[in-house]
PDB file of C-alpha atoms in Angstrom:
ATOM      1  CA  MET A 401      -7.161  80.816   8.412  1.00 40.00           C
ATOM      2  CA  GLU A 402      -3.782  79.648   9.592  1.00 44.00           C
ATOM      3  CA  ASN A 403      -2.109  81.052  12.674  1.00 47.00           C
ATOM      4  CA  GLY A 404       0.107  83.330  10.692  1.00 52.00           C
ATOM      5  CA  THR A 405       2.780  83.316   7.971  1.00 64.00           C
ATOM      6  CA  TYR A 406       2.494  83.097   4.181  1.00 61.00           C
ATOM      7  CA  GLU A 407      -0.791  81.685   2.831  1.00 64.00           C
ATOM      8  CA  SER A 408       0.301  80.075  -0.412  1.00 64.00           C
ATOM      9  CA  GLN A 409      -3.161  78.712  -1.297  1.00 66.00           C
ATOM     10  CA  ALA A 410      -4.196  82.269  -2.161  1.00 64.00           C
ATOM     11  CA  ASP A 411      -1.617  82.316  -4.995  1.00 70.00           C
ATOM     12  CA  ILE A 412      -3.890  80.276  -7.255  1.00 78.00           C
ATOM     13  CA  HIS A 413      -4.922  82.158 -10.398  1.00 80.00           C
ATOM     14  CA  ARG A 414      -8.513  83.397 -10.062  1.00 88.00           C
ATOM     15  CA  TYR A 415      -8.523  82.440  -6.376  1.00 92.00           C
ATOM     16  CA  ILE A 416     -11.584  83.751  -4.591  1.00 95.00           C
ATOM     17  CA  LEU A 417     -12.774  83.326  -1.012  1.00 94.00           C
ATOM     18  CA  PHE A 418     -15.983  84.866   0.315  1.00 97.00           C
ATOM     19  CA  GLU A 419     -16.979  84.055   3.861  1.00 96.00           C
ATOM     20  CA  LYS A 420     -18.851  85.466   6.819  1.00 96.00           C
ATOM     21  CA  SER A 421     -16.557  85.413   9.829  1.00 93.00           C
ATOM     22  CA  VAL A 422     -17.674  85.408  13.470  1.00 94.00           C
ATOM     23  CA  ASN A 423     -15.354  86.662  16.223  1.00 92.00           C
ATOM     24  CA  ASN A 424     -12.338  86.653  13.917  1.00 84.00           C
ATOM     25  CA  HIS A 425      -8.868  86.289  15.427  1.00 85.00           C
ATOM     26  CA  THR A 426      -6.231  85.842  12.746  1.00 85.00           C
ATOM     27  CA  ALA A 427      -2.503  86.087  13.378  1.00 83.00           C
ATOM     28  CA  ALA A 428      -0.080  87.924  11.089  1.00 86.00           C
ATOM     29  CA  HIS A 429      -0.281  86.630   7.529  1.00 86.00           C
ATOM     30  CA  PHE A 430       0.172  87.738   3.938  1.00 86.00           C
ATOM     31  CA  HIS A 431      -0.397  86.383   0.442  1.00 86.00           C
ATOM     32  CA  ASN A 432      -0.247  87.182  -3.238  1.00 87.00           C
ATOM     33  CA  SER A 433      -3.900  88.244  -3.214  1.00 92.00           C
ATOM     34  CA  CYS A 434      -5.873  91.197  -1.936  1.00 94.00           C
ATOM     35  CA  GLU A 435      -7.996  90.868   1.192  1.00 95.00           C
ATOM     36  CA  VAL A 436     -11.089  92.886   2.043  1.00 97.00           C
ATOM     37  CA  VAL A 437     -12.795  92.944   5.450  1.00 97.00           C
ATOM     38  CA  ILE A 438     -16.222  94.594   5.769  1.00 98.00           C
ATOM     39  CA  VAL A 439     -17.511  94.815   9.336  1.00 98.00           C
ATOM     40  CA  LEU A 440     -21.142  93.852   9.953  1.00 97.00           C
ATOM     41  CA  GLU A 441     -21.321  93.964  13.718  1.00 97.00           C
ATOM     42  CA  GLY A 442     -19.091  94.805  16.691  1.00 97.00           C
ATOM     43  CA  LYS A 443     -15.578  96.212  16.718  1.00 97.00           C
ATOM     44  CA  ILE A 444     -12.496  94.639  15.149  1.00 96.00           C
ATOM     45  CA  ALA A 445      -8.920  95.814  15.662  1.00 96.00           C
ATOM     46  CA  VAL A 446      -7.149  95.489  12.325  1.00 95.00           C
ATOM     47  CA  ARG A 447      -3.419  95.973  11.855  1.00 94.00           C
ATOM     48  CA  GLY A 448      -2.071  96.399   8.329  1.00 92.00           C
ATOM     49  CA  ASN A 449       1.601  97.045   7.615  1.00 88.00           C
ATOM     50  CA  GLY A 450       2.109  97.998  11.255  1.00 90.00           C
ATOM     51  CA  THR A 451      -0.784 100.498  11.462  1.00 92.00           C
ATOM     52  CA  GLU A 452      -3.731  99.525  13.656  1.00 94.00           C
ATOM     53  CA  LYS A 453      -7.284 100.892  13.575  1.00 97.00           C
ATOM     54  CA  VAL A 454     -10.518  99.838  15.248  1.00 97.00           C
ATOM     55  CA  LEU A 455     -13.326  99.266  12.727  1.00 98.00           C
ATOM     56  CA  SER A 456     -17.102  99.188  13.292  1.00 97.00           C
ATOM     57  CA  ARG A 457     -20.187  98.389  11.206  1.00 98.00           C
ATOM     58  CA  GLY A 458     -19.780  99.478   7.611  1.00 98.00           C
ATOM     59  CA  ASP A 459     -16.043 100.165   7.923  1.00 98.00           C
ATOM     60  CA  ILE A 460     -13.695  98.417   5.494  1.00 98.00           C
ATOM     61  CA  PHE A 461     -10.110  97.212   5.566  1.00 98.00           C
ATOM     62  CA  PHE A 462      -8.331  96.606   2.271  1.00 97.00           C
ATOM     63  CA  ALA A 463      -4.986  94.786   2.213  1.00 95.00           C
ATOM     64  CA  GLU A 464      -3.057  94.927  -1.032  1.00 93.00           C
ATOM     65  CA  ARG A 465      -0.938  91.971  -2.129  1.00 89.00           C
ATOM     66  CA  TYR A 466       1.867  91.078   0.300  1.00 86.00           C
ATOM     67  CA  VAL A 467       0.627  93.460   2.996  1.00 89.00           C
ATOM     68  CA  THR A 468       1.018  91.784   6.393  1.00 89.00           C
ATOM     69  CA  HIS A 469      -2.249  91.996   8.326  1.00 91.00           C
ATOM     70  CA  ILE A 470      -3.821  90.889  11.592  1.00 92.00           C
ATOM     71  CA  TYR A 471      -7.409  90.829  12.923  1.00 91.00           C
ATOM     72  CA  LYS A 472      -8.616  90.735  16.509  1.00 92.00           C
ATOM     73  CA  SER A 473     -12.270  90.958  17.557  1.00 94.00           C
ATOM     74  CA  LEU A 474     -12.814  93.271  20.525  1.00 93.00           C
ATOM     75  CA  ASP A 475     -16.346  92.000  21.233  1.00 92.00           C
ATOM     76  CA  GLU A 476     -18.984  89.878  19.513  1.00 94.00           C
ATOM     77  CA  THR A 477     -18.318  90.538  15.837  1.00 96.00           C
ATOM     78  CA  ARG A 478     -19.392  89.490  12.370  1.00 97.00           C
ATOM     79  CA  ALA A 479     -17.649  90.486   9.163  1.00 97.00           C
ATOM     80  CA  PHE A 480     -17.516  89.619   5.492  1.00 97.00           C
ATOM     81  CA  ILE A 481     -14.061  88.588   4.303  1.00 96.00           C
ATOM     82  CA  TRP A 482     -12.954  88.439   0.693  1.00 97.00           C
ATOM     83  CA  VAL A 483      -9.598  87.105  -0.519  1.00 95.00           C
ATOM     84  CA  LEU A 484      -9.177  87.868  -4.216  1.00 96.00           C
ATOM     85  CA  SER A 485      -6.401  87.098  -6.666  1.00 93.00           C
ATOM     86  CA  ASP A 486      -5.235  90.113  -8.646  1.00 92.00           C
ATOM     87  CA  PHE A 487      -7.224  88.797 -11.606  1.00 94.00           C
ATOM     88  CA  TYR A 488     -10.359  90.266 -10.037  1.00 95.00           C
ATOM     89  CA  LEU A 489      -8.809  93.724  -9.763  1.00 94.00           C
ATOM     90  CA  SER A 490      -7.614  93.912 -13.365  1.00 93.00           C
ATOM     91  CA  GLY A 491     -10.473  96.217 -14.352  1.00 94.00           C
ATOM     92  CA  PHE A 492      -9.829  98.522 -11.422  1.00 95.00           C
ATOM     93  CA  ARG A 493      -6.101  98.679 -12.137  1.00 94.00           C
ATOM     94  CA  SER A 494      -6.710  99.491 -15.818  1.00 94.00           C
ATOM     95  CA  LEU A 495      -9.045 102.396 -14.981  1.00 94.00           C
ATOM     96  CA  TYR A 496      -7.423 103.904 -11.903  1.00 93.00           C
ATOM     97  CA  LYS A 497      -3.960 104.887 -10.803  1.00 90.00           C
ATOM     98  CA  GLY A 498      -2.993 104.000  -7.270  1.00 92.00           C
ATOM     99  CA  VAL A 499      -4.537 101.609  -4.764  1.00 95.00           C
ATOM    100  CA  PHE A 500      -7.469 101.560  -2.387  1.00 97.00           C
ATOM    101  CA  PRO A 501      -6.966 103.229   0.999  1.00 97.00           C
ATOM    102  CA  MET A 502      -6.145 100.601   3.598  1.00 96.00           C
ATOM    103  CA  PHE A 503      -8.873 101.842   5.964  1.00 98.00           C
ATOM    104  CA  MET A 504     -12.209 103.044   4.552  1.00 98.00           C
ATOM    105  CA  TYR A 505     -14.848 104.342   6.959  1.00 98.00           C
ATOM    106  CA  ALA A 506     -18.615 103.944   6.628  1.00 97.00           C
ATOM    107  CA  GLY A 507     -19.730 107.577   6.656  1.00 92.00           C
ATOM    108  CA  GLU A 508     -23.213 108.855   7.430  1.00 93.00           C
ATOM    109  CA  ASP A 509     -25.081 106.198   5.433  1.00 96.00           C
ATOM    110  CA  GLY A 510     -23.064 103.398   7.034  1.00 96.00           C
ATOM    111  CA  ASN A 511     -22.426 101.756   3.651  1.00 98.00           C
ATOM    112  CA  GLU A 512     -25.812 100.122   4.118  1.00 97.00           C
ATOM    113  CA  SER A 513     -26.356  99.604   0.379  1.00 97.00           C
ATOM    114  CA  LEU A 514     -23.058  97.707   0.175  1.00 98.00           C
ATOM    115  CA  LEU A 515     -23.891  95.593   3.232  1.00 98.00           C
ATOM    116  CA  ALA A 516     -27.345  94.760   1.837  1.00 98.00           C
ATOM    117  CA  PHE A 517     -25.793  93.725  -1.483  1.00 98.00           C
ATOM    118  CA  LEU A 518     -23.253  91.509   0.259  1.00 98.00           C
ATOM    119  CA  GLU A 519     -25.905  89.879   2.448  1.00 98.00           C
ATOM    120  CA  ARG A 520     -27.948  88.946  -0.656  1.00 98.00           C
ATOM    121  CA  THR A 521     -24.855  87.789  -2.508  1.00 98.00           C
ATOM    122  CA  TYR A 522     -23.657  85.661   0.398  1.00 98.00           C
ATOM    123  CA  ALA A 523     -27.069  84.007   0.745  1.00 97.00           C
ATOM    124  CA  GLU A 524     -26.979  82.960  -2.928  1.00 97.00           C
ATOM    125  CA  TRP A 525     -23.226  82.458  -3.340  1.00 97.00           C
ATOM    126  CA  GLY A 526     -23.416  78.681  -3.463  1.00 96.00           C
ATOM    127  CA  HIS A 527     -25.659  78.870  -6.530  1.00 97.00           C
ATOM    128  CA  TYR A 528     -23.499  81.360  -8.444  1.00 97.00           C
ATOM    129  CA  ASN A 529     -21.469  80.223 -11.426  1.00 96.00           C
ATOM    130  CA  LEU A 530     -18.012  81.669 -12.098  1.00 93.00           C
ATOM    131  CA  LEU A 531     -19.323  84.507 -14.236  1.00 95.00           C
ATOM    132  CA  MET A 532     -21.859  85.541 -11.594  1.00 97.00           C
ATOM    133  CA  ARG A 533     -19.191  85.469  -8.908  1.00 97.00           C
ATOM    134  CA  ARG A 534     -16.887  87.649 -10.968  1.00 96.00           C
ATOM    135  CA  SER A 535     -19.702  90.108 -11.594  1.00 97.00           C
ATOM    136  CA  ALA A 536     -20.439  90.314  -7.862  1.00 97.00           C
ATOM    137  CA  VAL A 537     -16.796  91.035  -7.102  1.00 97.00           C
ATOM    138  CA  GLU A 538     -16.601  93.685  -9.799  1.00 96.00           C
ATOM    139  CA  TRP A 539     -19.745  95.375  -8.461  1.00 97.00           C
ATOM    140  CA  MET A 540     -18.170  95.586  -5.008  1.00 97.00           C
ATOM    141  CA  ILE A 541     -14.838  96.855  -6.382  1.00 97.00           C
ATOM    142  CA  GLY A 542     -16.687  99.407  -8.499  1.00 97.00           C
ATOM    143  CA  TYR A 543     -18.654 100.589  -5.467  1.00 97.00           C
ATOM    144  CA  LEU A 544     -15.444 101.052  -3.479  1.00 97.00           C
ATOM    145  CA  ALA A 545     -13.701 102.858  -6.330  1.00 96.00           C
ATOM    146  CA  ALA A 546     -16.603 105.310  -6.703  1.00 96.00           C
ATOM    147  CA  ARG A 547     -16.823 105.989  -3.000  1.00 96.00           C
ATOM    148  CA  TYR A 548     -13.181 105.903  -1.903  1.00 97.00           C
ATOM    149  CA  PRO A 549     -10.798 107.572  -4.370  1.00 93.00           C
ATOM    150  CA  PRO A 550      -7.623 105.516  -4.882  1.00 94.00           C
ATOM    151  CA  VAL A 551      -4.473 106.784  -3.188  1.00 94.00           C
ATOM    152  CA  GLU A 552      -0.841 106.694  -4.254  1.00 90.00           C
ATOM    153  CA  LYS A 553       0.767 103.300  -3.870  1.00 83.00           C
ATOM    154  CA  PRO A 554       3.040 103.393  -0.795  1.00 76.00           C
ATOM    155  CA  LYS A 555       6.755 103.276  -1.369  1.00 74.00           C
ATOM    156  CA  LYS A 556       8.638 100.177  -0.390  1.00 66.00           C
ATOM    157  CA  GLY A 557       9.868 100.217   3.177  1.00 66.00           C
ATOM    158  CA  ASP A 558       9.839  98.152   6.357  1.00 66.00           C
ATOM    159  CA  GLY A 559       6.263  97.017   5.679  1.00 67.00           C
ATOM    160  CA  PHE A 560       7.302  95.305   2.461  1.00 71.00           C
ATOM    161  CA  LEU A 561      10.514  93.917   3.914  1.00 83.00           C
ATOM    162  CA  ILE A 562       8.627  92.198   6.736  1.00 86.00           C
ATOM    163  CA  THR A 563       7.042  89.866   4.157  1.00 85.00           C
ATOM    164  CA  ASP A 564      10.542  88.814   3.100  1.00 89.00           C
ATOM    165  CA  ILE A 565      11.399  88.174   6.752  1.00 92.00           C
ATOM    166  CA  LEU A 566       8.306  86.031   7.318  1.00 90.00           C
ATOM    167  CA  ARG A 567       8.981  84.094   4.130  1.00 88.00           C
ATOM    168  CA  TYR A 568      12.580  83.582   5.251  1.00 93.00           C
ATOM    169  CA  ILE A 569      11.338  82.132   8.548  1.00 93.00           C
ATOM    170  CA  ASP A 570       8.900  79.899   6.655  1.00 90.00           C
ATOM    171  CA  GLU A 571      11.739  78.514   4.557  1.00 92.00           C
ATOM    172  CA  ASN A 572      14.289  78.139   7.383  1.00 95.00           C
ATOM    173  CA  PHE A 573      12.267  77.349  10.525  1.00 95.00           C
ATOM    174  CA  SER A 574      14.073  74.036  11.003  1.00 95.00           C
ATOM    175  CA  GLN A 575      17.417  75.850  11.297  1.00 95.00           C
ATOM    176  CA  ASP A 576      18.878  77.416  14.443  1.00 94.00           C
ATOM    177  CA  LEU A 577      17.283  80.838  13.966  1.00 95.00           C
ATOM    178  CA  SER A 578      17.803  83.720  16.374  1.00 96.00           C
ATOM    179  CA  VAL A 579      16.895  87.395  16.559  1.00 96.00           C
ATOM    180  CA  GLU A 580      20.536  88.314  16.132  1.00 97.00           C
ATOM    181  CA  GLY A 581      21.051  86.075  13.106  1.00 96.00           C
ATOM    182  CA  VAL A 582      17.892  87.047  11.225  1.00 96.00           C
ATOM    183  CA  ALA A 583      18.411  90.734  12.054  1.00 96.00           C
ATOM    184  CA  LYS A 584      21.910  90.567  10.582  1.00 96.00           C
ATOM    185  CA  THR A 585      20.632  88.806   7.456  1.00 96.00           C
ATOM    186  CA  PHE A 586      18.233  91.686   6.772  1.00 94.00           C
ATOM    187  CA  GLY A 587      20.546  94.504   7.831  1.00 93.00           C
ATOM    188  CA  TYR A 588      18.941  95.503  11.146  1.00 94.00           C
ATOM    189  CA  THR A 589      20.248  95.818  14.668  1.00 96.00           C
ATOM    190  CA  PRO A 590      18.713  93.187  16.992  1.00 96.00           C
ATOM    191  CA  ASN A 591      16.851  95.814  19.034  1.00 96.00           C
ATOM    192  CA  TYR A 592      15.285  97.522  16.027  1.00 94.00           C
ATOM    193  CA  PHE A 593      14.491  94.191  14.408  1.00 94.00           C
ATOM    194  CA  SER A 594      12.651  93.047  17.562  1.00 95.00           C
ATOM    195  CA  TYR A 595      10.662  96.282  17.658  1.00 93.00           C
ATOM    196  CA  LEU A 596       9.827  96.058  13.970  1.00 91.00           C
ATOM    197  CA  PHE A 597       8.844  92.400  14.121  1.00 92.00           C
ATOM    198  CA  HIS A 598       6.446  92.961  17.010  1.00 91.00           C
ATOM    199  CA  ARG A 599       4.946  96.045  15.371  1.00 90.00           C
ATOM    200  CA  TYR A 600       4.027  94.189  12.191  1.00 89.00           C
ATOM    201  CA  THR A 601       3.090  90.782  13.610  1.00 88.00           C
ATOM    202  CA  ASP A 602       1.920  91.588  17.157  1.00 87.00           C
ATOM    203  CA  MET A 603       4.149  88.720  18.284  1.00 89.00           C
ATOM    204  CA  HIS A 604       7.680  88.385  19.580  1.00 92.00           C
ATOM    205  CA  PHE A 605      10.138  86.659  17.261  1.00 94.00           C
ATOM    206  CA  ARG A 606      10.560  83.503  19.360  1.00 94.00           C
ATOM    207  CA  ALA A 607       6.796  83.068  19.852  1.00 92.00           C
ATOM    208  CA  TYR A 608       6.188  83.435  16.121  1.00 92.00           C
ATOM    209  CA  LEU A 609       8.975  80.995  15.226  1.00 94.00           C
ATOM    210  CA  ASN A 610       7.631  78.442  17.705  1.00 94.00           C
ATOM    211  CA  ARG A 611       4.143  78.717  16.213  1.00 91.00           C
ATOM    212  CA  ILE A 612       5.531  77.945  12.777  1.00 92.00           C
ATOM    213  CA  ARG A 613       7.488  74.994  14.177  1.00 94.00           C
ATOM    214  CA  LEU A 614       4.440  73.670  16.037  1.00 94.00           C
ATOM    215  CA  ARG A 615       2.297  73.943  12.913  1.00 91.00           C
ATOM    216  CA  GLU A 616       4.882  72.103  10.819  1.00 93.00           C
ATOM    217  CA  THR A 617       5.419  69.445  13.490  1.00 96.00           C
ATOM    218  CA  ASP A 618       1.700  68.705  13.536  1.00 94.00           C
ATOM    219  CA  LYS A 619       1.579  68.677   9.732  1.00 92.00           C
ATOM    220  CA  ARG A 620       4.460  66.201   9.432  1.00 94.00           C
ATOM    221  CA  MET A 621       2.908  63.839  11.971  1.00 94.00           C
ATOM    222  CA  LYS A 622      -0.354  63.816   9.998  1.00 92.00           C
ATOM    223  CA  VAL A 623       1.137  63.615   6.515  1.00 90.00           C
ATOM    224  CA  SER A 624       4.152  61.370   7.101  1.00 87.00           C
ATOM    225  CA  GLY A 625       2.872  59.376  10.058  1.00 88.00           C
ATOM    226  CA  ILE A 626       6.066  59.890  12.051  1.00 92.00           C
ATOM    227  CA  GLY A 627       6.085  60.288  15.830  1.00 94.00           C
ATOM    228  CA  VAL A 628       6.156  63.565  17.699  1.00 95.00           C
ATOM    229  CA  VAL A 629       9.824  63.221  18.710  1.00 95.00           C
ATOM    230  CA  ALA A 630      11.102  62.845  15.148  1.00 96.00           C
ATOM    231  CA  ALA A 631       8.726  65.498  13.789  1.00 96.00           C
ATOM    232  CA  ALA A 632       9.666  68.038  16.472  1.00 95.00           C
ATOM    233  CA  GLN A 633      13.383  67.495  15.876  1.00 95.00           C
ATOM    234  CA  GLN A 634      12.945  67.874  12.111  1.00 95.00           C
ATOM    235  CA  CYS A 635      11.131  71.176  12.664  1.00 96.00           C
ATOM    236  CA  GLY A 636      13.855  72.779  14.762  1.00 95.00           C
ATOM    237  CA  PHE A 637      13.018  71.971  18.371  1.00 95.00           C
ATOM    238  CA  SER A 638      16.256  71.174  20.183  1.00 92.00           C
ATOM    239  CA  SER A 639      14.574  68.926  22.758  1.00 94.00           C
ATOM    240  CA  MET A 640      11.146  67.642  23.727  1.00 95.00           C
ATOM    241  CA  ASN A 641      11.182  69.959  26.742  1.00 94.00           C
ATOM    242  CA  THR A 642      11.512  72.887  24.340  1.00 94.00           C
ATOM    243  CA  TYR A 643       8.678  71.492  22.218  1.00 94.00           C
ATOM    244  CA  TYR A 644       6.305  71.023  25.161  1.00 93.00           C
ATOM    245  CA  ARG A 645       7.092  74.449  26.574  1.00 93.00           C
ATOM    246  CA  ALA A 646       6.295  76.019  23.209  1.00 92.00           C
ATOM    247  CA  LEU A 647       3.079  73.979  22.956  1.00 92.00           C
ATOM    248  CA  MET A 648       1.916  75.010  26.420  1.00 91.00           C
ATOM    249  CA  GLN A 649       2.751  78.658  25.760  1.00 87.00           C
ATOM    250  CA  SER A 650       0.849  78.595  22.474  1.00 83.00           C
ATOM    251  CA  LYS A 651      -2.237  77.133  24.150  1.00 79.00           C
ATOM    252  CA  LYS A 652      -1.999  79.730  26.912  1.00 75.00           C
ATOM    253  CA  GLU A 653      -1.861  82.554  24.350  1.00 71.00           C
ATOM    254  CA  ASP A 654      -4.848  81.120  22.465  1.00 64.00           C
ATOM    255  CA  THR A 655      -6.987  81.122  25.633  1.00 55.00           C
ATOM    256  CA  LYS A 656      -6.414  84.869  25.984  1.00 55.00           C
ATOM    257  CA  ILE A 657      -8.137  85.537  22.674  1.00 49.00           C
TER     258      ILE A 657
END
């Protein structure tokens, strides 16, 4: 997955991703699809809409559409990850009011029947046709609905507004953005905005902005074939010194993971 921001590829109708992830470290991101993480081994710190929990084998994290979420493995971990367009939850939404709890814990049986089903499904996934894949997803969603009663959909608040902030940064990263300017745009004081931004993304504003600029600089060099100087300037870096400092800082942060 990308190092944060809005993942537009998940907007595709009937989008489905099913993968087994090892030692997952994924920066703050969101999309117009639901995401399900089912832990197989180890401990993973998961932050959704600013709330962080540590999950172990059999525990589940469910992110509704546009919920900002982050993963960080705390040791050697394996987990199943699903990213599902809302198409695959149409049956659930027609039968139940509310949404899945964000954090669902394994209980005494450890959700072993679910894990066994997912292991078999993953092993055969490449041979499944579209109908078989949809049936597998619906079995999992049905299992979750039977075991974890849906809860009331949370009211809109800071957690929903943060997606607008991240999208705003995505669309304006080449401009001269600052904490003060973005905070004013969204009606916050700079201090509260900084606190809120770090709570939901686990990154400081400037570090997040630089990551977006670095990603876009690299993308423009590959797609357009332009040099690093032109690409960095187009993406908002005021000088090459600023670009190289951001690049070095990003590499330093990645080595800590």
